[in-house]
Amino acid sequence: MRLDADIIVDEERGNEEEIELLGGDLLNENGAVYPVVEIARGSNAPPGPEEIGLGEQLYASILHSGLISREELRVNVGLQSMDEKGEVVIITGDEVGAIKKKFSFVLYARLEVFGKTGPLFDQCYAALVKALRDTKLPNVYLNERESIMRTRGGKRNANVNIQSFDLVCDPTEYRDLKLREDRICWASTFGIADMYDANDGGVGEDEEMHGGEMESNSILLADLEGDAENDISKRITALSNGKGEFVSVTIERGNGSPFTSDMIRHALGLAQTRANDMIGKF
């Protein structure tokens, strides 16, 4: 997976567009990542519904979890100029003076999936969080340059010196992207399968679920693979920090018998246990 974090936008313009899209001011507090998911198919086809859905789900999960603070993406712009001796000088902090425009980093992520062995969202979310923990944000400064513009005014030509500034990312100086550690989560997706007798359509003989108390006609699948991943429509996806807190819980009703509180409680308990074990391995 590749994470690009070297794109900078005018913060005021970017905020207006994003707030209008979301219909709120959530982006004033939380930072976002814009992921693109590509599933290998052996052909250069446009993104399919599954890839688009995964990208939207990853975007919403990172944004609503508050994993990235908006302040962390703000750019502290310095100024690169030339002193009297012709040497490069970089000024930062209060010495730069007031800069009217404010800038912020925009994070883009590209995830390439080469094989499907389980719920793709869980794997993509873990890869995205790992990449964010390794992300470096370059130092940014305004590069002052002077250009000469020839004007034609009156009967004589005149040369006018024009000062302009370029926004430059330092290729060697950078800082780590700091995440809110208490918001780092592990994603777990569970499936609910209904057990029916093949003869009369009733509840089968298998009336107990391994490891928990649930309805006698349903079982909880902790690892969806193969046909189960494609066929089971009833799902619970939870993002847990392993400390008893959840930043997101998604329940897909699907087909079959309704969910019960025991089903949801058991799934959340497993998600918390799994997160407690896996987050330390990031």
mmCIF file of C-alpha atoms in Angstrom:
data_model
loop_
_atom_site.group_PDB
_atom_site.id
_atom_site.type_symbol
_atom_site.label_atom_id
_atom_site.label_comp_id
_atom_site.label_asym_id
_atom_site.label_seq_id
_atom_site.Cartn_x
_atom_site.Cartn_y
_atom_site.Cartn_z
ATOM 1 C CA MET A 1 0.000 0.000 0.000
ATOM 2 C CA ARG A 2 1.221 3.470 -0.815
ATOM 3 C CA LEU A 3 0.199 6.552 1.155
ATOM 4 C CA ASP A 4 0.702 9.963 -0.431
ATOM 5 C CA ALA A 5 0.797 12.814 2.061
ATOM 6 C CA ASP A 6 2.522 15.543 0.085
ATOM 7 C CA ILE A 7 -0.519 17.306 -1.342
ATOM 8 C CA ILE A 8 -1.426 20.692 0.120
ATOM 9 C CA VAL A 9 -4.583 22.688 -0.442
ATOM 10 C CA ASP A 10 -5.886 26.085 0.510
ATOM 11 C CA GLU A 11 -7.653 25.246 3.776
ATOM 12 C CA GLU A 12 -10.538 27.686 3.396
ATOM 13 C CA ARG A 13 -11.465 26.413 -0.065
ATOM 14 C CA GLY A 14 -11.058 22.769 0.938
ATOM 15 C CA ASN A 15 -13.209 23.145 4.049
ATOM 16 C CA GLU A 16 -16.078 24.738 2.150
ATOM 17 C CA GLU A 17 -16.214 21.907 -0.382
ATOM 18 C CA GLU A 18 -15.981 19.128 2.200
ATOM 19 C CA ILE A 19 -18.479 20.641 4.630
ATOM 20 C CA GLU A 20 -20.986 21.064 1.816
ATOM 21 C CA LEU A 21 -20.472 17.429 0.838
ATOM 22 C CA LEU A 22 -20.913 16.055 4.365
ATOM 23 C CA GLY A 23 -23.591 18.479 5.457
ATOM 24 C CA GLY A 24 -21.852 19.334 8.722
ATOM 25 C CA ASP A 25 -18.697 20.636 10.364
ATOM 26 C CA LEU A 26 -17.141 17.298 11.334
ATOM 27 C CA LEU A 27 -14.047 18.101 9.269
ATOM 28 C CA ASN A 28 -13.337 21.120 11.461
ATOM 29 C CA GLU A 29 -12.273 18.731 14.222
ATOM 30 C CA ASN A 30 -11.209 15.492 12.525
ATOM 31 C CA GLY A 31 -8.830 14.803 9.673
ATOM 32 C CA ALA A 32 -9.700 12.492 6.802
ATOM 33 C CA VAL A 33 -8.001 10.106 4.395
ATOM 34 C CA TYR A 34 -9.200 9.620 0.832
ATOM 35 C CA PRO A 35 -8.572 5.951 -0.050
ATOM 36 C CA VAL A 36 -8.766 4.236 -3.418
ATOM 37 C CA VAL A 37 -9.065 0.436 -3.341
ATOM 38 C CA GLU A 38 -8.007 -1.700 -6.299
ATOM 39 C CA ILE A 39 -8.765 -5.430 -6.363
ATOM 40 C CA ALA A 40 -6.545 -7.345 -8.781
ATOM 41 C CA ARG A 41 -8.575 -8.842 -11.626
ATOM 42 C CA GLY A 42 -5.983 -9.254 -14.361
ATOM 43 C CA SER A 43 -7.429 -6.399 -16.428
ATOM 44 C CA ASN A 44 -7.449 -2.610 -16.303
ATOM 45 C CA ALA A 45 -11.125 -2.209 -15.513
ATOM 46 C CA PRO A 46 -12.663 0.814 -13.765
ATOM 47 C CA PRO A 47 -13.433 0.494 -10.031
ATOM 48 C CA GLY A 48 -16.376 -1.779 -9.326
ATOM 49 C CA PRO A 49 -19.129 -1.383 -6.716
ATOM 50 C CA GLU A 50 -17.158 -3.406 -4.154
ATOM 51 C CA GLU A 51 -14.067 -1.221 -4.507
ATOM 52 C CA ILE A 52 -16.054 2.004 -4.372
ATOM 53 C CA GLY A 53 -17.971 0.791 -1.323
ATOM 54 C CA LEU A 54 -14.768 -0.172 0.493
ATOM 55 C CA GLY A 55 -13.236 3.228 -0.193
ATOM 56 C CA GLU A 56 -16.298 5.043 1.126
ATOM 57 C CA GLN A 57 -16.449 2.831 4.222
ATOM 58 C CA LEU A 58 -12.754 3.385 4.993
ATOM 59 C CA TYR A 59 -13.124 7.142 4.553
ATOM 60 C CA ALA A 60 -16.130 7.342 6.858
ATOM 61 C CA SER A 61 -14.544 5.082 9.493
ATOM 62 C CA ILE A 62 -11.326 7.120 9.756
ATOM 63 C CA LEU A 63 -13.185 10.435 9.758
ATOM 64 C CA HIS A 64 -15.812 9.528 12.359
ATOM 65 C CA SER A 65 -13.337 7.721 14.620
ATOM 66 C CA GLY A 66 -11.378 10.929 15.159
ATOM 67 C CA LEU A 67 -8.113 9.061 14.599
ATOM 68 C CA ILE A 68 -6.518 12.153 13.040
ATOM 69 C CA SER A 69 -6.864 15.600 14.539
ATOM 70 C CA ARG A 70 -7.573 18.400 12.087
ATOM 71 C CA GLU A 71 -4.866 20.466 13.756
ATOM 72 C CA GLU A 72 -2.318 17.748 12.964
ATOM 73 C CA LEU A 73 -2.837 18.312 9.230
ATOM 74 C CA ARG A 74 -2.361 22.061 9.343
ATOM 75 C CA VAL A 75 0.785 23.317 7.634
ATOM 76 C CA ASN A 76 3.181 25.514 9.601
ATOM 77 C CA VAL A 77 4.554 27.474 6.668
ATOM 78 C CA GLY A 78 8.118 28.754 6.811
ATOM 79 C CA LEU A 79 9.884 31.163 4.461
ATOM 80 C CA GLN A 80 12.933 30.397 2.351
ATOM 81 C CA SER A 81 14.830 33.425 1.137
ATOM 82 C CA MET A 82 18.325 34.703 0.351
ATOM 83 C CA ASP A 83 20.331 36.792 2.773
ATOM 84 C CA GLU A 84 22.735 39.578 1.887
ATOM 85 C CA LYS A 85 25.514 37.059 1.222
ATOM 86 C CA GLY A 86 23.400 35.086 -1.212
ATOM 87 C CA GLU A 87 22.960 32.123 1.128
ATOM 88 C CA VAL A 88 19.660 30.308 1.603
ATOM 89 C CA VAL A 89 17.898 31.163 4.855
ATOM 90 C CA ILE A 90 14.775 29.414 6.162
ATOM 91 C CA ILE A 91 12.638 31.346 8.633
ATOM 92 C CA THR A 92 9.960 29.632 10.718
ATOM 93 C CA GLY A 93 7.604 30.465 13.558
ATOM 94 C CA ASP A 94 6.708 34.018 14.492
ATOM 95 C CA GLU A 95 9.547 35.413 12.386
ATOM 96 C CA VAL A 96 7.653 34.601 9.208
ATOM 97 C CA GLY A 97 4.941 37.123 9.977
ATOM 98 C CA ALA A 98 1.238 36.878 9.278
ATOM 99 C CA ILE A 99 0.301 34.728 6.289
ATOM 100 C CA LYS A 100 -3.257 35.337 5.226
ATOM 101 C CA LYS A 101 -3.899 31.967 3.650
ATOM 102 C CA LYS A 102 -3.887 28.813 5.738
ATOM 103 C CA PHE A 103 -2.914 25.469 4.260
ATOM 104 C CA SER A 104 -3.391 21.860 5.276
ATOM 105 C CA PHE A 105 -2.223 18.444 4.098
ATOM 106 C CA VAL A 106 -4.620 16.172 2.231
ATOM 107 C CA LEU A 107 -3.950 12.453 2.666
ATOM 108 C CA TYR A 108 -4.576 10.063 -0.190
ATOM 109 C CA ALA A 109 -4.150 6.298 0.096
ATOM 110 C CA ARG A 110 -4.049 3.642 -2.591
ATOM 111 C CA LEU A 111 -4.663 0.061 -1.504
ATOM 112 C CA GLU A 112 -4.004 -2.817 -3.882
ATOM 113 C CA VAL A 113 -5.613 -6.165 -3.030
ATOM 114 C CA PHE A 114 -3.975 -9.203 -4.636
ATOM 115 C CA GLY A 115 -5.911 -11.946 -2.830
ATOM 116 C CA LYS A 116 -9.141 -12.329 -0.840
ATOM 117 C CA THR A 117 -8.910 -14.568 2.218
ATOM 118 C CA GLY A 118 -11.401 -12.851 4.493
ATOM 119 C CA PRO A 119 -13.432 -9.659 4.967
ATOM 120 C CA LEU A 120 -11.641 -7.060 2.852
ATOM 121 C CA PHE A 121 -12.675 -4.152 5.040
ATOM 122 C CA ASP A 122 -10.891 -5.598 8.079
ATOM 123 C CA GLN A 123 -7.673 -6.111 6.142
ATOM 124 C CA CYS A 124 -7.786 -2.762 4.351
ATOM 125 C CA TYR A 125 -8.506 -0.890 7.574
ATOM 126 C CA ALA A 126 -5.541 -2.519 9.336
ATOM 127 C CA ALA A 127 -3.243 -1.726 6.393
ATOM 128 C CA LEU A 128 -4.454 1.873 6.280
ATOM 129 C CA VAL A 129 -3.891 2.460 10.004
ATOM 130 C CA LYS A 130 -0.421 0.901 9.750
ATOM 131 C CA ALA A 131 0.437 3.232 6.872
ATOM 132 C CA LEU A 132 -0.826 6.254 8.811
ATOM 133 C CA ARG A 133 1.408 5.363 11.750
ATOM 134 C CA ASP A 134 4.387 5.377 9.366
ATOM 135 C CA THR A 135 3.431 8.585 7.554
ATOM 136 C CA LYS A 136 5.831 11.537 7.488
ATOM 137 C CA LEU A 137 4.677 15.075 6.724
ATOM 138 C CA PRO A 138 7.319 17.272 5.045
ATOM 139 C CA ASN A 139 8.256 20.714 6.267
ATOM 140 C CA VAL A 140 6.729 23.366 4.023
ATOM 141 C CA TYR A 141 7.951 26.833 3.208
ATOM 142 C CA LEU A 142 7.370 29.662 0.801
ATOM 143 C CA ASN A 143 10.213 29.916 -1.685
ATOM 144 C CA GLU A 144 10.755 33.561 -2.542
ATOM 145 C CA ARG A 145 11.773 34.268 -6.101
ATOM 146 C CA GLU A 146 12.101 37.434 -8.104
ATOM 147 C CA SER A 147 11.089 37.684 -11.731
ATOM 148 C CA ILE A 148 11.327 40.467 -14.262
ATOM 149 C CA MET A 149 8.267 41.492 -16.240
ATOM 150 C CA ARG A 150 8.569 43.780 -19.239
ATOM 151 C CA THR A 151 5.752 46.273 -19.620
ATOM 152 C CA ARG A 152 4.836 48.480 -22.507
ATOM 153 C CA GLY A 153 3.536 51.726 -21.148
ATOM 154 C CA GLY A 154 3.664 55.032 -22.937
ATOM 155 C CA LYS A 155 6.493 55.479 -25.411
ATOM 156 C CA ARG A 156 9.154 53.607 -23.479
ATOM 157 C CA ASN A 157 9.525 50.014 -22.421
ATOM 158 C CA ALA A 158 10.156 49.429 -18.729
ATOM 159 C CA ASN A 159 11.251 46.454 -16.663
ATOM 160 C CA VAL A 160 9.437 45.840 -13.389
ATOM 161 C CA ASN A 161 10.706 43.474 -10.697
ATOM 162 C CA ILE A 162 7.932 41.218 -9.396
ATOM 163 C CA GLN A 163 8.269 39.126 -6.228
ATOM 164 C CA SER A 164 6.319 35.882 -6.086
ATOM 165 C CA PHE A 165 6.266 32.850 -3.807
ATOM 166 C CA ASP A 166 6.151 29.116 -4.446
ATOM 167 C CA LEU A 167 4.934 26.592 -1.876
ATOM 168 C CA VAL A 168 7.722 24.007 -1.542
ATOM 169 C CA CYS A 169 7.926 20.712 0.392
ATOM 170 C CA ASP A 170 11.323 19.976 1.909
ATOM 171 C CA PRO A 171 12.592 16.596 0.599
ATOM 172 C CA THR A 172 14.702 15.860 3.692
ATOM 173 C CA GLU A 173 13.065 17.571 6.680
ATOM 174 C CA TYR A 174 9.790 16.154 7.976
ATOM 175 C CA ARG A 175 7.734 15.305 11.045
ATOM 176 C CA ASP A 176 5.718 12.259 12.051
ATOM 177 C CA LEU A 177 1.954 12.272 11.639
ATOM 178 C CA LYS A 178 0.673 11.979 15.204
ATOM 179 C CA LEU A 179 -2.448 9.895 15.674
ATOM 180 C CA ARG A 180 -4.784 9.835 18.649
ATOM 181 C CA GLU A 181 -3.541 6.643 20.246
ATOM 182 C CA ASP A 182 -6.804 5.963 22.084
ATOM 183 C CA ARG A 183 -8.626 5.983 18.725
ATOM 184 C CA ILE A 184 -6.444 3.328 17.084
ATOM 185 C CA CYS A 185 -8.794 0.397 16.527
ATOM 186 C CA TRP A 186 -8.960 -3.062 15.059
ATOM 187 C CA ALA A 187 -11.787 -3.914 12.683
ATOM 188 C CA SER A 188 -13.658 -7.201 13.118
ATOM 189 C CA THR A 189 -16.461 -8.449 10.874
ATOM 190 C CA PHE A 190 -18.741 -11.289 11.988
ATOM 191 C CA GLY A 191 -21.447 -13.145 10.118
ATOM 192 C CA ILE A 192 -24.710 -14.557 11.460
ATOM 193 C CA ALA A 193 -25.832 -17.840 9.894
ATOM 194 C CA ASP A 194 -29.297 -19.317 10.440
ATOM 195 C CA MET A 195 -29.466 -23.109 10.822
ATOM 196 C CA TYR A 196 -32.515 -24.844 9.332
ATOM 197 C CA ASP A 197 -33.492 -28.485 8.857
ATOM 198 C CA ALA A 198 -33.181 -29.474 5.215
ATOM 199 C CA ASN A 199 -36.378 -31.581 5.388
ATOM 200 C CA ASP A 200 -38.989 -29.406 7.024
ATOM 201 C CA GLY A 201 -37.408 -25.958 6.955
ATOM 202 C CA GLY A 202 -37.432 -25.764 10.751
ATOM 203 C CA VAL A 203 -34.638 -25.325 13.215
ATOM 204 C CA GLY A 204 -31.929 -27.964 12.925
ATOM 205 C CA GLU A 205 -30.549 -30.223 15.605
ATOM 206 C CA ASP A 206 -27.502 -28.036 16.078
ATOM 207 C CA GLU A 207 -29.020 -25.757 18.722
ATOM 208 C CA GLU A 208 -25.929 -24.516 20.499
ATOM 209 C CA MET A 209 -23.375 -21.996 19.412
ATOM 210 C CA HIS A 210 -19.755 -22.734 20.301
ATOM 211 C CA GLY A 211 -18.452 -20.357 22.973
ATOM 212 C CA GLY A 212 -21.471 -18.236 23.804
ATOM 213 C CA GLU A 213 -25.162 -18.041 24.559
ATOM 214 C CA MET A 214 -27.212 -17.317 21.465
ATOM 215 C CA GLU A 215 -30.510 -18.252 19.861
ATOM 216 C CA SER A 216 -30.681 -21.945 19.086
ATOM 217 C CA ASN A 217 -31.263 -21.344 15.356
ATOM 218 C CA SER A 218 -28.286 -19.043 14.750
ATOM 219 C CA ILE A 219 -24.510 -19.278 14.909
ATOM 220 C CA LEU A 220 -21.852 -16.585 14.887
ATOM 221 C CA LEU A 221 -19.056 -16.913 12.331
ATOM 222 C CA ALA A 222 -15.924 -15.168 13.571
ATOM 223 C CA ASP A 223 -13.898 -15.616 10.363
ATOM 224 C CA LEU A 224 -15.716 -15.205 7.069
ATOM 225 C CA GLU A 225 -13.942 -16.962 4.208
ATOM 226 C CA GLY A 226 -14.814 -18.475 0.864
ATOM 227 C CA ASP A 227 -18.509 -19.046 0.226
ATOM 228 C CA ALA A 228 -19.483 -17.798 3.690
ATOM 229 C CA GLU A 229 -18.113 -14.351 2.904
ATOM 230 C CA ASN A 230 -20.192 -14.075 -0.252
ATOM 231 C CA ASP A 231 -23.389 -15.787 0.900
ATOM 232 C CA ILE A 232 -23.983 -14.428 4.413
ATOM 233 C CA SER A 233 -25.778 -11.088 4.379
ATOM 234 C CA LYS A 234 -26.268 -10.655 8.138
ATOM 235 C CA ARG A 235 -23.114 -9.038 9.501
ATOM 236 C CA ILE A 236 -21.748 -7.090 12.434
ATOM 237 C CA THR A 237 -18.648 -4.933 11.919
ATOM 238 C CA ALA A 238 -17.062 -3.346 14.992
ATOM 239 C CA LEU A 239 -14.070 -1.034 15.428
ATOM 240 C CA SER A 240 -12.697 -1.497 18.943
ATOM 241 C CA ASN A 241 -9.655 -0.029 20.677
ATOM 242 C CA GLY A 242 -9.379 -3.122 22.877
ATOM 243 C CA LYS A 243 -10.174 -1.143 26.038
ATOM 244 C CA GLY A 244 -13.928 -1.517 26.057
ATOM 245 C CA GLU A 245 -14.559 1.396 23.689
ATOM 246 C CA PHE A 246 -15.950 1.259 20.163
ATOM 247 C CA VAL A 247 -15.681 4.053 17.629
ATOM 248 C CA SER A 248 -18.005 2.353 15.148
ATOM 249 C CA VAL A 249 -20.487 -0.531 15.093
ATOM 250 C CA THR A 250 -22.268 -1.415 11.850
ATOM 251 C CA ILE A 251 -25.108 -3.950 11.768
ATOM 252 C CA GLU A 252 -26.327 -5.253 8.409
ATOM 253 C CA ARG A 253 -29.799 -6.729 8.790
ATOM 254 C CA GLY A 254 -29.650 -9.002 5.750
ATOM 255 C CA ASN A 255 -32.083 -11.888 5.333
ATOM 256 C CA GLY A 256 -33.338 -14.417 7.864
ATOM 257 C CA SER A 257 -34.200 -14.216 11.541
ATOM 258 C CA PRO A 258 -33.690 -10.890 13.355
ATOM 259 C CA PHE A 259 -30.672 -10.067 15.489
ATOM 260 C CA THR A 260 -30.869 -10.542 19.234
ATOM 261 C CA SER A 261 -29.085 -8.659 21.989
ATOM 262 C CA ASP A 262 -27.093 -11.814 22.776
ATOM 263 C CA MET A 263 -25.773 -11.967 19.224
ATOM 264 C CA ILE A 264 -24.634 -8.363 19.273
ATOM 265 C CA ARG A 265 -23.178 -8.611 22.778
ATOM 266 C CA HIS A 266 -21.182 -11.716 21.908
ATOM 267 C CA ALA A 267 -19.834 -10.203 18.684
ATOM 268 C CA LEU A 268 -18.731 -7.031 20.471
ATOM 269 C CA GLY A 269 -17.022 -9.080 23.166
ATOM 270 C CA LEU A 270 -15.055 -11.022 20.552
ATOM 271 C CA ALA A 271 -14.170 -7.799 18.731
ATOM 272 C CA GLN A 272 -12.809 -6.294 21.937
ATOM 273 C CA THR A 273 -10.735 -9.395 22.709
ATOM 274 C CA ARG A 274 -9.331 -9.518 19.193
ATOM 275 C CA ALA A 275 -8.492 -5.795 19.220
ATOM 276 C CA ASN A 276 -6.725 -6.083 22.566
ATOM 277 C CA ASP A 277 -4.498 -8.769 21.071
ATOM 278 C CA MET A 278 -3.856 -7.267 17.635
ATOM 279 C CA ILE A 279 -3.402 -3.522 18.208
ATOM 280 C CA GLY A 280 -0.101 -4.067 19.998
ATOM 281 C CA LYS A 281 1.211 -5.819 16.873
ATOM 282 C CA PHE A 282 0.815 -2.793 14.586
#
